[in-house]
């Protein structure tokens, strides 16, 4: 049975041209004649009496009016998918499409297991995952291009409803053979004595460190800066660097014994957080509830595995110390 669209074709075409950057590319994506797309956009511009795109030699660029209309179109398409899912649910079928936005570290953490579990338990639910920074994740959520977001250090706001949240101790990770690895906790003064692998200012943890503890980076030769969390963890695994990150960021490596998490014991430090959130203005569908519950379960399981493995290794180290004494 062919899918029925509630959002007008002209808005769907407008959205695709904005995504693709040209009418020709959008035509290939939609498998529709370029002339048909061009005609619909021209009709929209005539009806609104405004240009929606700048026609450039190498493609199309949205004007301010076009950007406003695309935002509306994407919100309507999100509503369309939600209504379609709700109709299926009224028919007794758990079927629908959910758009999830998550962090880069999640891709090598709980996300693969979550996707596998969803496919096994709810094969009729399709999933779209976008990786973004915390700021961009909130923008996607409120702009209608995402239904659910898993976000680090989400700032409380009225237009975002937090379904679930957990505190993550502020700390750092080191390799098992690092000089700090045998400690139960560390101070910032102890950390600064070693080379530090830093995440870029796109992430909240780096902004927090810069604002509160800028003196940590007074010696630029002792700090390497990158926008890749994977590189940060690889450097920490090498044994030379200390990396400020959360247990969830490094959950896979902690569970595998490749890294150790050391809470920072300084009284002034604040815990980090991970949250699962939705747009507060939109009702949560039954399908959305299924996704959020599975997501919550996987994050909790990932944290539990990391903490259990790390606690076990700390106990072993203590036993070795007692035996040696």
PDB file of C-alpha atoms in Angstrom:
ATOM      1  CA  UNK A   1       0.000   0.000   0.000  1.00  0.00           C
ATOM      2  CA  UNK A   2       1.401   3.401  -1.026  1.00  0.00           C
ATOM      3  CA  UNK A   3       2.177   5.806   1.780  1.00  0.00           C
ATOM      4  CA  UNK A   4      -0.194   8.753   2.149  1.00  0.00           C
ATOM      5  CA  UNK A   5       1.484  12.075   2.862  1.00  0.00           C
ATOM      6  CA  UNK A   6      -0.160  14.701   5.059  1.00  0.00           C
ATOM      7  CA  UNK A   7       2.545  17.323   4.453  1.00  0.00           C
ATOM      8  CA  UNK A   8       2.162  19.031   1.041  1.00  0.00           C
ATOM      9  CA  UNK A   9       4.543  17.894  -1.694  1.00  0.00           C
ATOM     10  CA  UNK A  10       5.861  21.427  -2.127  1.00  0.00           C
ATOM     11  CA  UNK A  11       7.133  21.495   1.461  1.00  0.00           C
ATOM     12  CA  UNK A  12       8.654  18.030   1.174  1.00  0.00           C
ATOM     13  CA  UNK A  13      10.469  19.090  -1.994  1.00  0.00           C
ATOM     14  CA  UNK A  14      11.608  22.323  -0.355  1.00  0.00           C
ATOM     15  CA  UNK A  15      13.052  20.364   2.581  1.00  0.00           C
ATOM     16  CA  UNK A  16      14.941  17.965   0.318  1.00  0.00           C
ATOM     17  CA  UNK A  17      16.434  20.737  -1.829  1.00  0.00           C
ATOM     18  CA  UNK A  18      17.616  22.434   1.384  1.00  0.00           C
ATOM     19  CA  UNK A  19      19.239  19.175   2.507  1.00  0.00           C
ATOM     20  CA  UNK A  20      20.740  18.297  -0.885  1.00  0.00           C
ATOM     21  CA  UNK A  21      21.869  21.766  -1.905  1.00  0.00           C
ATOM     22  CA  UNK A  22      20.452  21.586  -5.442  1.00  0.00           C
ATOM     23  CA  UNK A  23      17.308  20.631  -7.327  1.00  0.00           C
ATOM     24  CA  UNK A  24      19.143  17.980  -9.365  1.00  0.00           C
ATOM     25  CA  UNK A  25      20.449  16.205  -6.274  1.00  0.00           C
ATOM     26  CA  UNK A  26      17.050  16.430  -4.585  1.00  0.00           C
ATOM     27  CA  UNK A  27      15.431  14.925  -7.692  1.00  0.00           C
ATOM     28  CA  UNK A  28      17.755  11.913  -7.472  1.00  0.00           C
ATOM     29  CA  UNK A  29      17.070  11.484  -3.756  1.00  0.00           C
ATOM     30  CA  UNK A  30      13.295  11.623  -4.247  1.00  0.00           C
ATOM     31  CA  UNK A  31      13.263   9.844  -7.623  1.00  0.00           C
ATOM     32  CA  UNK A  32      11.160  12.681  -9.030  1.00  0.00           C
ATOM     33  CA  UNK A  33      11.725  14.832 -12.116  1.00  0.00           C
ATOM     34  CA  UNK A  34      13.764  17.951 -11.378  1.00  0.00           C
ATOM     35  CA  UNK A  35      11.265  20.044 -13.350  1.00  0.00           C
ATOM     36  CA  UNK A  36       8.456  18.958 -11.000  1.00  0.00           C
ATOM     37  CA  UNK A  37      10.465  20.010  -7.932  1.00  0.00           C
ATOM     38  CA  UNK A  38      11.446  23.319  -9.533  1.00  0.00           C
ATOM     39  CA  UNK A  39       7.822  24.030 -10.457  1.00  0.00           C
ATOM     40  CA  UNK A  40       6.564  23.405  -6.905  1.00  0.00           C
ATOM     41  CA  UNK A  41       9.206  25.698  -5.394  1.00  0.00           C
ATOM     42  CA  UNK A  42       8.437  28.454  -7.903  1.00  0.00           C
ATOM     43  CA  UNK A  43       4.730  28.162  -7.068  1.00  0.00           C
ATOM     44  CA  UNK A  44       5.525  28.470  -3.365  1.00  0.00           C
ATOM     45  CA  UNK A  45       7.593  31.584  -4.004  1.00  0.00           C
ATOM     46  CA  UNK A  46       4.783  33.101  -6.079  1.00  0.00           C
ATOM     47  CA  UNK A  47       2.166  32.358  -3.415  1.00  0.00           C
ATOM     48  CA  UNK A  48       4.298  33.796  -0.625  1.00  0.00           C
ATOM     49  CA  UNK A  49       5.723  36.593  -2.780  1.00  0.00           C
ATOM     50  CA  UNK A  50       9.222  35.944  -1.476  1.00  0.00           C
ATOM     51  CA  UNK A  51      12.349  34.145  -2.656  1.00  0.00           C
ATOM     52  CA  UNK A  52      13.005  30.927  -0.727  1.00  0.00           C
ATOM     53  CA  UNK A  53      16.391  30.166  -2.284  1.00  0.00           C
ATOM     54  CA  UNK A  54      19.340  32.048  -3.675  1.00  0.00           C
ATOM     55  CA  UNK A  55      20.080  30.505  -7.082  1.00  0.00           C
ATOM     56  CA  UNK A  56      23.866  30.125  -7.143  1.00  0.00           C
ATOM     57  CA  UNK A  57      26.095  28.735  -9.942  1.00  0.00           C
ATOM     58  CA  UNK A  58      26.787  25.631  -7.848  1.00  0.00           C
ATOM     59  CA  UNK A  59      23.442  25.076  -6.191  1.00  0.00           C
ATOM     60  CA  UNK A  60      20.722  26.533  -4.021  1.00  0.00           C
ATOM     61  CA  UNK A  61      21.062  28.344  -0.689  1.00  0.00           C
ATOM     62  CA  UNK A  62      18.144  29.106   1.626  1.00  0.00           C
ATOM     63  CA  UNK A  63      17.139  32.692   2.243  1.00  0.00           C
ATOM     64  CA  UNK A  64      15.928  33.726   5.695  1.00  0.00           C
ATOM     65  CA  UNK A  65      12.337  33.169   4.542  1.00  0.00           C
ATOM     66  CA  UNK A  66      13.249  29.784   3.124  1.00  0.00           C
ATOM     67  CA  UNK A  67      14.945  28.779   6.362  1.00  0.00           C
ATOM     68  CA  UNK A  68      11.798  29.672   8.337  1.00  0.00           C
ATOM     69  CA  UNK A  69       9.624  27.634   5.972  1.00  0.00           C
ATOM     70  CA  UNK A  70      11.967  24.622   6.072  1.00  0.00           C
ATOM     71  CA  UNK A  71      11.841  24.688   9.876  1.00  0.00           C
ATOM     72  CA  UNK A  72       8.060  24.594   9.678  1.00  0.00           C
ATOM     73  CA  UNK A  73       8.139  21.787   7.080  1.00  0.00           C
ATOM     74  CA  UNK A  74      10.401  19.630   9.244  1.00  0.00           C
ATOM     75  CA  UNK A  75       8.199  20.177  12.268  1.00  0.00           C
ATOM     76  CA  UNK A  76       5.155  19.144  10.250  1.00  0.00           C
ATOM     77  CA  UNK A  77       6.946  16.057   8.916  1.00  0.00           C
ATOM     78  CA  UNK A  78       7.794  15.066  12.454  1.00  0.00           C
ATOM     79  CA  UNK A  79       4.144  15.489  13.422  1.00  0.00           C
ATOM     80  CA  UNK A  80       3.145  13.465  10.360  1.00  0.00           C
ATOM     81  CA  UNK A  81       5.344  10.540  11.397  1.00  0.00           C
ATOM     82  CA  UNK A  82       4.042  10.731  14.946  1.00  0.00           C
ATOM     83  CA  UNK A  83       0.401  10.683  13.813  1.00  0.00           C
ATOM     84  CA  UNK A  84       1.074   7.756  11.476  1.00  0.00           C
ATOM     85  CA  UNK A  85       2.653   5.834  14.365  1.00  0.00           C
ATOM     86  CA  UNK A  86      -0.280   6.620  16.643  1.00  0.00           C
ATOM     87  CA  UNK A  87      -2.741   5.362  14.013  1.00  0.00           C
ATOM     88  CA  UNK A  88      -0.795   2.101  13.801  1.00  0.00           C
ATOM     89  CA  UNK A  89      -0.887   1.830  17.576  1.00  0.00           C
ATOM     90  CA  UNK A  90      -4.663   2.272  17.562  1.00  0.00           C
ATOM     91  CA  UNK A  91      -4.710  -0.717  15.242  1.00  0.00           C
ATOM     92  CA  UNK A  92      -2.700  -2.702  17.795  1.00  0.00           C
ATOM     93  CA  UNK A  93       0.589  -2.522  15.888  1.00  0.00           C
ATOM     94  CA  UNK A  94       3.838  -1.264  17.444  1.00  0.00           C
ATOM     95  CA  UNK A  95       5.083   0.336  14.255  1.00  0.00           C
ATOM     96  CA  UNK A  96       6.623   3.689  13.531  1.00  0.00           C
ATOM     97  CA  UNK A  97       9.748   5.744  12.928  1.00  0.00           C
ATOM     98  CA  UNK A  98      11.785   7.500  15.622  1.00  0.00           C
ATOM     99  CA  UNK A  99      14.608   9.997  15.151  1.00  0.00           C
ATOM    100  CA  UNK A 100      17.221   9.902  17.892  1.00  0.00           C
ATOM    101  CA  UNK A 101      20.067  12.370  18.372  1.00  0.00           C
ATOM    102  CA  UNK A 102      22.986  11.259  20.537  1.00  0.00           C
ATOM    103  CA  UNK A 103      26.581  12.114  21.388  1.00  0.00           C
ATOM    104  CA  UNK A 104      29.735  10.959  19.600  1.00  0.00           C
ATOM    105  CA  UNK A 105      30.845   8.821  22.561  1.00  0.00           C
ATOM    106  CA  UNK A 106      27.552   6.912  22.479  1.00  0.00           C
ATOM    107  CA  UNK A 107      28.401   5.510  19.036  1.00  0.00           C
ATOM    108  CA  UNK A 108      31.172   3.364  20.513  1.00  0.00           C
ATOM    109  CA  UNK A 109      29.261   2.736  23.735  1.00  0.00           C
ATOM    110  CA  UNK A 110      25.693   1.689  24.367  1.00  0.00           C
ATOM    111  CA  UNK A 111      24.218   2.714  20.988  1.00  0.00           C
ATOM    112  CA  UNK A 112      25.168  -0.437  19.004  1.00  0.00           C
ATOM    113  CA  UNK A 113      23.652  -2.668  21.699  1.00  0.00           C
ATOM    114  CA  UNK A 114      20.566  -0.481  21.849  1.00  0.00           C
ATOM    115  CA  UNK A 115      20.086  -0.692  18.065  1.00  0.00           C
ATOM    116  CA  UNK A 116      20.511  -4.491  18.106  1.00  0.00           C
ATOM    117  CA  UNK A 117      18.063  -4.865  20.979  1.00  0.00           C
ATOM    118  CA  UNK A 118      15.492  -2.625  19.305  1.00  0.00           C
ATOM    119  CA  UNK A 119      15.742  -4.613  16.063  1.00  0.00           C
ATOM    120  CA  UNK A 120      15.242  -7.886  17.967  1.00  0.00           C
ATOM    121  CA  UNK A 121      12.430  -6.747  20.266  1.00  0.00           C
ATOM    122  CA  UNK A 122      10.617  -4.227  18.058  1.00  0.00           C
ATOM    123  CA  UNK A 123      11.335  -5.076  14.401  1.00  0.00           C
ATOM    124  CA  UNK A 124       8.489  -2.851  13.178  1.00  0.00           C
ATOM    125  CA  UNK A 125      10.028   0.302  14.654  1.00  0.00           C
ATOM    126  CA  UNK A 126      12.533   1.995  12.360  1.00  0.00           C
ATOM    127  CA  UNK A 127      15.232   4.210  13.826  1.00  0.00           C
ATOM    128  CA  UNK A 128      17.212   7.171  12.537  1.00  0.00           C
ATOM    129  CA  UNK A 129      20.285   8.180  14.570  1.00  0.00           C
ATOM    130  CA  UNK A 130      22.138  11.474  14.267  1.00  0.00           C
ATOM    131  CA  UNK A 131      25.378  12.210  16.118  1.00  0.00           C
ATOM    132  CA  UNK A 132      25.689  15.787  17.362  1.00  0.00           C
ATOM    133  CA  UNK A 133      27.181  18.042  20.025  1.00  0.00           C
ATOM    134  CA  UNK A 134      25.046  18.802  23.107  1.00  0.00           C
ATOM    135  CA  UNK A 135      24.113  22.236  21.719  1.00  0.00           C
ATOM    136  CA  UNK A 136      23.166  20.855  18.305  1.00  0.00           C
ATOM    137  CA  UNK A 137      21.202  18.031  19.933  1.00  0.00           C
ATOM    138  CA  UNK A 138      18.962  20.519  21.748  1.00  0.00           C
ATOM    139  CA  UNK A 139      18.546  22.506  18.518  1.00  0.00           C
ATOM    140  CA  UNK A 140      17.519  19.341  16.646  1.00  0.00           C
ATOM    141  CA  UNK A 141      15.046  18.415  19.374  1.00  0.00           C
ATOM    142  CA  UNK A 142      13.354  21.805  19.480  1.00  0.00           C
ATOM    143  CA  UNK A 143      13.587  22.308  15.712  1.00  0.00           C
ATOM    144  CA  UNK A 144      11.628  19.145  15.031  1.00  0.00           C
ATOM    145  CA  UNK A 145      14.383  17.156  13.306  1.00  0.00           C
ATOM    146  CA  UNK A 146      14.708  14.774  16.279  1.00  0.00           C
ATOM    147  CA  UNK A 147      12.116  13.091  18.514  1.00  0.00           C
ATOM    148  CA  UNK A 148      14.379  12.019  21.381  1.00  0.00           C
ATOM    149  CA  UNK A 149      17.820  13.149  22.515  1.00  0.00           C
ATOM    150  CA  UNK A 150      20.468  11.559  24.714  1.00  0.00           C
ATOM    151  CA  UNK A 151      22.493  14.551  25.926  1.00  0.00           C
ATOM    152  CA  UNK A 152      25.415  15.171  28.234  1.00  0.00           C
ATOM    153  CA  UNK A 153      25.197  18.045  30.730  1.00  0.00           C
ATOM    154  CA  UNK A 154      21.798  19.293  29.632  1.00  0.00           C
ATOM    155  CA  UNK A 155      21.037  22.730  31.081  1.00  0.00           C
ATOM    156  CA  UNK A 156      17.518  22.819  32.612  1.00  0.00           C
ATOM    157  CA  UNK A 157      15.031  24.640  30.402  1.00  0.00           C
ATOM    158  CA  UNK A 158      11.246  24.863  30.247  1.00  0.00           C
ATOM    159  CA  UNK A 159      10.919  23.746  26.643  1.00  0.00           C
ATOM    160  CA  UNK A 160      12.780  20.458  27.206  1.00  0.00           C
ATOM    161  CA  UNK A 161      11.262  17.628  29.235  1.00  0.00           C
ATOM    162  CA  UNK A 162      13.763  15.240  30.845  1.00  0.00           C
ATOM    163  CA  UNK A 163      12.439  11.682  30.876  1.00  0.00           C
ATOM    164  CA  UNK A 164      15.432  10.264  32.757  1.00  0.00           C
ATOM    165  CA  UNK A 165      18.735  11.589  34.017  1.00  0.00           C
ATOM    166  CA  UNK A 166      21.734  10.294  35.957  1.00  0.00           C
ATOM    167  CA  UNK A 167      24.654  12.015  37.637  1.00  0.00           C
ATOM    168  CA  UNK A 168      28.132  11.036  36.520  1.00  0.00           C
ATOM    169  CA  UNK A 169      31.039  11.679  38.898  1.00  0.00           C
ATOM    170  CA  UNK A 170      33.518  14.218  37.567  1.00  0.00           C
ATOM    171  CA  UNK A 171      36.786  12.454  36.898  1.00  0.00           C
ATOM    172  CA  UNK A 172      39.383  11.287  34.431  1.00  0.00           C
ATOM    173  CA  UNK A 173      40.553   8.067  32.797  1.00  0.00           C
ATOM    174  CA  UNK A 174      44.033   6.588  32.629  1.00  0.00           C
ATOM    175  CA  UNK A 175      45.576   3.382  31.368  1.00  0.00           C
ATOM    176  CA  UNK A 176      46.107   0.569  33.937  1.00  0.00           C
ATOM    177  CA  UNK A 177      49.877   1.164  33.746  1.00  0.00           C
ATOM    178  CA  UNK A 178      49.662   4.929  34.266  1.00  0.00           C
ATOM    179  CA  UNK A 179      51.340   6.293  37.450  1.00  0.00           C
ATOM    180  CA  UNK A 180      47.926   7.428  38.767  1.00  0.00           C
ATOM    181  CA  UNK A 181      46.144   4.156  38.052  1.00  0.00           C
ATOM    182  CA  UNK A 182      46.602   2.651  41.519  1.00  0.00           C
ATOM    183  CA  UNK A 183      44.906   5.558  43.250  1.00  0.00           C
ATOM    184  CA  UNK A 184      41.241   5.433  44.308  1.00  0.00           C
ATOM    185  CA  UNK A 185      40.756   9.150  43.589  1.00  0.00           C
ATOM    186  CA  UNK A 186      42.895  12.002  42.313  1.00  0.00           C
ATOM    187  CA  UNK A 187      43.193  15.739  42.850  1.00  0.00           C
ATOM    188  CA  UNK A 188      43.436  18.260  40.039  1.00  0.00           C
ATOM    189  CA  UNK A 189      46.936  19.108  41.246  1.00  0.00           C
ATOM    190  CA  UNK A 190      47.950  15.450  40.787  1.00  0.00           C
ATOM    191  CA  UNK A 191      46.429  15.360  37.294  1.00  0.00           C
ATOM    192  CA  UNK A 192      48.204  18.505  36.096  1.00  0.00           C
ATOM    193  CA  UNK A 193      51.554  16.850  36.760  1.00  0.00           C
ATOM    194  CA  UNK A 194      50.896  14.631  33.732  1.00  0.00           C
ATOM    195  CA  UNK A 195      50.183  15.300  30.032  1.00  0.00           C
ATOM    196  CA  UNK A 196      46.458  15.838  29.417  1.00  0.00           C
ATOM    197  CA  UNK A 197      44.397  14.872  26.349  1.00  0.00           C
ATOM    198  CA  UNK A 198      41.695  17.531  26.048  1.00  0.00           C
ATOM    199  CA  UNK A 199      38.397  17.579  24.201  1.00  0.00           C
ATOM    200  CA  UNK A 200      37.531  20.676  22.186  1.00  0.00           C
ATOM    201  CA  UNK A 201      35.344  23.539  23.398  1.00  0.00           C
ATOM    202  CA  UNK A 202      32.371  22.120  21.490  1.00  0.00           C
ATOM    203  CA  UNK A 203      31.812  19.906  24.541  1.00  0.00           C
ATOM    204  CA  UNK A 204      30.444  21.095  27.880  1.00  0.00           C
ATOM    205  CA  UNK A 205      33.095  19.324  29.969  1.00  0.00           C
ATOM    206  CA  UNK A 206      35.845  21.383  28.297  1.00  0.00           C
ATOM    207  CA  UNK A 207      33.915  24.633  28.758  1.00  0.00           C
ATOM    208  CA  UNK A 208      33.422  23.734  32.406  1.00  0.00           C
ATOM    209  CA  UNK A 209      37.150  23.091  32.866  1.00  0.00           C
ATOM    210  CA  UNK A 210      38.117  26.324  31.109  1.00  0.00           C
ATOM    211  CA  UNK A 211      35.700  28.383  33.188  1.00  0.00           C
ATOM    212  CA  UNK A 212      36.574  26.883  36.576  1.00  0.00           C
ATOM    213  CA  UNK A 213      40.080  25.464  36.245  1.00  0.00           C
ATOM    214  CA  UNK A 214      41.813  27.335  33.448  1.00  0.00           C
ATOM    215  CA  UNK A 215      45.100  27.005  35.341  1.00  0.00           C
ATOM    216  CA  UNK A 216      45.114  23.304  34.395  1.00  0.00           C
ATOM    217  CA  UNK A 217      46.144  24.303  30.885  1.00  0.00           C
ATOM    218  CA  UNK A 218      48.697  26.967  31.714  1.00  0.00           C
ATOM    219  CA  UNK A 219      51.427  24.861  30.094  1.00  0.00           C
ATOM    220  CA  UNK A 220      50.250  24.267  26.479  1.00  0.00           C
ATOM    221  CA  UNK A 221      53.050  21.757  25.913  1.00  0.00           C
ATOM    222  CA  UNK A 222      51.392  19.417  28.434  1.00  0.00           C
ATOM    223  CA  UNK A 223      47.992  19.396  26.740  1.00  0.00           C
ATOM    224  CA  UNK A 224      46.847  17.998  23.414  1.00  0.00           C
ATOM    225  CA  UNK A 225      43.493  19.309  22.118  1.00  0.00           C
ATOM    226  CA  UNK A 226      41.233  17.413  19.709  1.00  0.00           C
ATOM    227  CA  UNK A 227      37.553  17.303  18.746  1.00  0.00           C
ATOM    228  CA  UNK A 228      37.707  13.492  18.641  1.00  0.00           C
ATOM    229  CA  UNK A 229      36.720  11.668  21.805  1.00  0.00           C
ATOM    230  CA  UNK A 230      37.962   8.439  20.254  1.00  0.00           C
ATOM    231  CA  UNK A 231      41.453   9.939  19.888  1.00  0.00           C
ATOM    232  CA  UNK A 232      41.313  11.210  23.483  1.00  0.00           C
ATOM    233  CA  UNK A 233      40.573   7.687  24.719  1.00  0.00           C
ATOM    234  CA  UNK A 234      43.217   6.129  22.487  1.00  0.00           C
ATOM    235  CA  UNK A 235      45.813   8.522  23.877  1.00  0.00           C
ATOM    236  CA  UNK A 236      44.768   7.676  27.428  1.00  0.00           C
ATOM    237  CA  UNK A 237      45.000   3.947  26.617  1.00  0.00           C
ATOM    238  CA  UNK A 238      48.571   4.528  25.427  1.00  0.00           C
ATOM    239  CA  UNK A 239      49.621   5.154  29.039  1.00  0.00           C
ATOM    240  CA  UNK A 240      51.034   8.664  28.752  1.00  0.00           C
ATOM    241  CA  UNK A 241      47.969  10.911  28.876  1.00  0.00           C
ATOM    242  CA  UNK A 242      45.216  11.627  31.394  1.00  0.00           C
ATOM    243  CA  UNK A 243      41.812  12.410  29.868  1.00  0.00           C
ATOM    244  CA  UNK A 244      38.908  14.206  31.547  1.00  0.00           C
ATOM    245  CA  UNK A 245      35.737  12.361  30.593  1.00  0.00           C
ATOM    246  CA  UNK A 246      32.811  10.513  32.134  1.00  0.00           C
ATOM    247  CA  UNK A 247      32.295   6.858  32.995  1.00  0.00           C
ATOM    248  CA  UNK A 248      29.704   6.638  30.224  1.00  0.00           C
ATOM    249  CA  UNK A 249      32.072   8.113  27.627  1.00  0.00           C
ATOM    250  CA  UNK A 250      34.584   5.377  28.398  1.00  0.00           C
ATOM    251  CA  UNK A 251      32.196   2.621  29.518  1.00  0.00           C
ATOM    252  CA  UNK A 252      33.348   0.083  26.911  1.00  0.00           C
ATOM    253  CA  UNK A 253      37.016   0.619  27.710  1.00  0.00           C
ATOM    254  CA  UNK A 254      36.373   0.502  31.473  1.00  0.00           C
ATOM    255  CA  UNK A 255      34.412  -2.744  31.181  1.00  0.00           C
ATOM    256  CA  UNK A 256      37.205  -4.259  29.059  1.00  0.00           C
ATOM    257  CA  UNK A 257      39.924  -3.212  31.537  1.00  0.00           C
ATOM    258  CA  UNK A 258      41.618  -0.930  29.003  1.00  0.00           C
ATOM    259  CA  UNK A 259      41.110   2.192  31.126  1.00  0.00           C
ATOM    260  CA  UNK A 260      40.539   3.094  34.778  1.00  0.00           C
ATOM    261  CA  UNK A 261      38.177   5.829  35.954  1.00  0.00           C
ATOM    262  CA  UNK A 262      39.420   8.041  38.782  1.00  0.00           C
ATOM    263  CA  UNK A 263      36.940  10.421  40.441  1.00  0.00           C
ATOM    264  CA  UNK A 264      38.366  13.875  41.174  1.00  0.00           C
ATOM    265  CA  UNK A 265      38.106  14.426  44.929  1.00  0.00           C
ATOM    266  CA  UNK A 266      38.397  18.229  45.004  1.00  0.00           C
ATOM    267  CA  UNK A 267      35.347  19.573  46.858  1.00  0.00           C
ATOM    268  CA  UNK A 268      34.674  22.313  44.308  1.00  0.00           C
ATOM    269  CA  UNK A 269      34.092  20.010  41.323  1.00  0.00           C
ATOM    270  CA  UNK A 270      30.551  19.379  40.103  1.00  0.00           C
ATOM    271  CA  UNK A 271      29.180  16.078  38.753  1.00  0.00           C
ATOM    272  CA  UNK A 272      28.386  15.678  35.064  1.00  0.00           C
ATOM    273  CA  UNK A 273      25.078  14.275  33.838  1.00  0.00           C
ATOM    274  CA  UNK A 274      23.448  12.300  31.042  1.00  0.00           C
ATOM    275  CA  UNK A 275      19.792  12.863  30.159  1.00  0.00           C
ATOM    276  CA  UNK A 276      17.161  11.444  27.846  1.00  0.00           C
ATOM    277  CA  UNK A 277      14.887  14.274  26.768  1.00  0.00           C
ATOM    278  CA  UNK A 278      12.066  15.285  24.446  1.00  0.00           C
ATOM    279  CA  UNK A 279      10.468  18.529  23.323  1.00  0.00           C
ATOM    280  CA  UNK A 280       8.202  19.556  26.212  1.00  0.00           C
ATOM    281  CA  UNK A 281       5.633  20.984  23.794  1.00  0.00           C
ATOM    282  CA  UNK A 282       5.021  17.692  21.998  1.00  0.00           C
ATOM    283  CA  UNK A 283       3.143  14.689  23.433  1.00  0.00           C
ATOM    284  CA  UNK A 284       5.141  11.479  23.681  1.00  0.00           C
ATOM    285  CA  UNK A 285       3.800   8.657  21.521  1.00  0.00           C
ATOM    286  CA  UNK A 286       3.663   5.059  22.702  1.00  0.00           C
ATOM    287  CA  UNK A 287       6.472   4.247  20.259  1.00  0.00           C
ATOM    288  CA  UNK A 288       8.531   7.079  21.735  1.00  0.00           C
ATOM    289  CA  UNK A 289       7.938   5.647  25.200  1.00  0.00           C
ATOM    290  CA  UNK A 290       9.204   2.236  24.058  1.00  0.00           C
ATOM    291  CA  UNK A 291      12.358   3.802  22.620  1.00  0.00           C
ATOM    292  CA  UNK A 292      13.058   5.893  25.724  1.00  0.00           C
ATOM    293  CA  UNK A 293      12.611   2.948  28.077  1.00  0.00           C
ATOM    294  CA  UNK A 294      14.974   0.779  26.003  1.00  0.00           C
ATOM    295  CA  UNK A 295      17.472   3.624  25.801  1.00  0.00           C
ATOM    296  CA  UNK A 296      17.350   4.189  29.555  1.00  0.00           C
ATOM    297  CA  UNK A 297      17.849   0.477  30.174  1.00  0.00           C
ATOM    298  CA  UNK A 298      20.903   0.310  27.902  1.00  0.00           C
ATOM    299  CA  UNK A 299      22.566   3.359  29.453  1.00  0.00           C
ATOM    300  CA  UNK A 300      22.001   1.999  32.953  1.00  0.00           C
ATOM    301  CA  UNK A 301      23.374  -1.387  31.911  1.00  0.00           C
ATOM    302  CA  UNK A 302      26.425   0.223  30.321  1.00  0.00           C
ATOM    303  CA  UNK A 303      27.175   2.239  33.449  1.00  0.00           C
ATOM    304  CA  UNK A 304      26.657  -0.789  35.691  1.00  0.00           C
ATOM    305  CA  UNK A 305      29.076  -2.916  33.627  1.00  0.00           C
ATOM    306  CA  UNK A 306      31.731  -0.198  33.680  1.00  0.00           C
ATOM    307  CA  UNK A 307      31.400   0.410  37.410  1.00  0.00           C
ATOM    308  CA  UNK A 308      31.320  -3.266  38.339  1.00  0.00           C
ATOM    309  CA  UNK A 309      34.458  -4.024  36.333  1.00  0.00           C
ATOM    310  CA  UNK A 310      36.310  -0.993  37.687  1.00  0.00           C
ATOM    311  CA  UNK A 311      35.295  -1.734  41.292  1.00  0.00           C
ATOM    312  CA  UNK A 312      36.507  -5.307  40.914  1.00  0.00           C
ATOM    313  CA  UNK A 313      39.913  -4.129  39.687  1.00  0.00           C
ATOM    314  CA  UNK A 314      40.212  -1.602  42.552  1.00  0.00           C
ATOM    315  CA  UNK A 315      39.521  -4.432  45.031  1.00  0.00           C
ATOM    316  CA  UNK A 316      42.211  -6.572  43.420  1.00  0.00           C
ATOM    317  CA  UNK A 317      44.727  -3.727  43.657  1.00  0.00           C
ATOM    318  CA  UNK A 318      43.926  -3.274  47.356  1.00  0.00           C
ATOM    319  CA  UNK A 319      44.364  -6.988  47.973  1.00  0.00           C
ATOM    320  CA  UNK A 320      47.755  -6.845  46.255  1.00  0.00           C
ATOM    321  CA  UNK A 321      48.788  -3.927  48.471  1.00  0.00           C
ATOM    322  CA  UNK A 322      47.754  -5.793  51.633  1.00  0.00           C
ATOM    323  CA  UNK A 323      49.622  -8.918  50.510  1.00  0.00           C
ATOM    324  CA  UNK A 324      52.726  -6.914  49.705  1.00  0.00           C
ATOM    325  CA  UNK A 325      52.710  -5.267  53.133  1.00  0.00           C
TER     326      UNK A 325
END
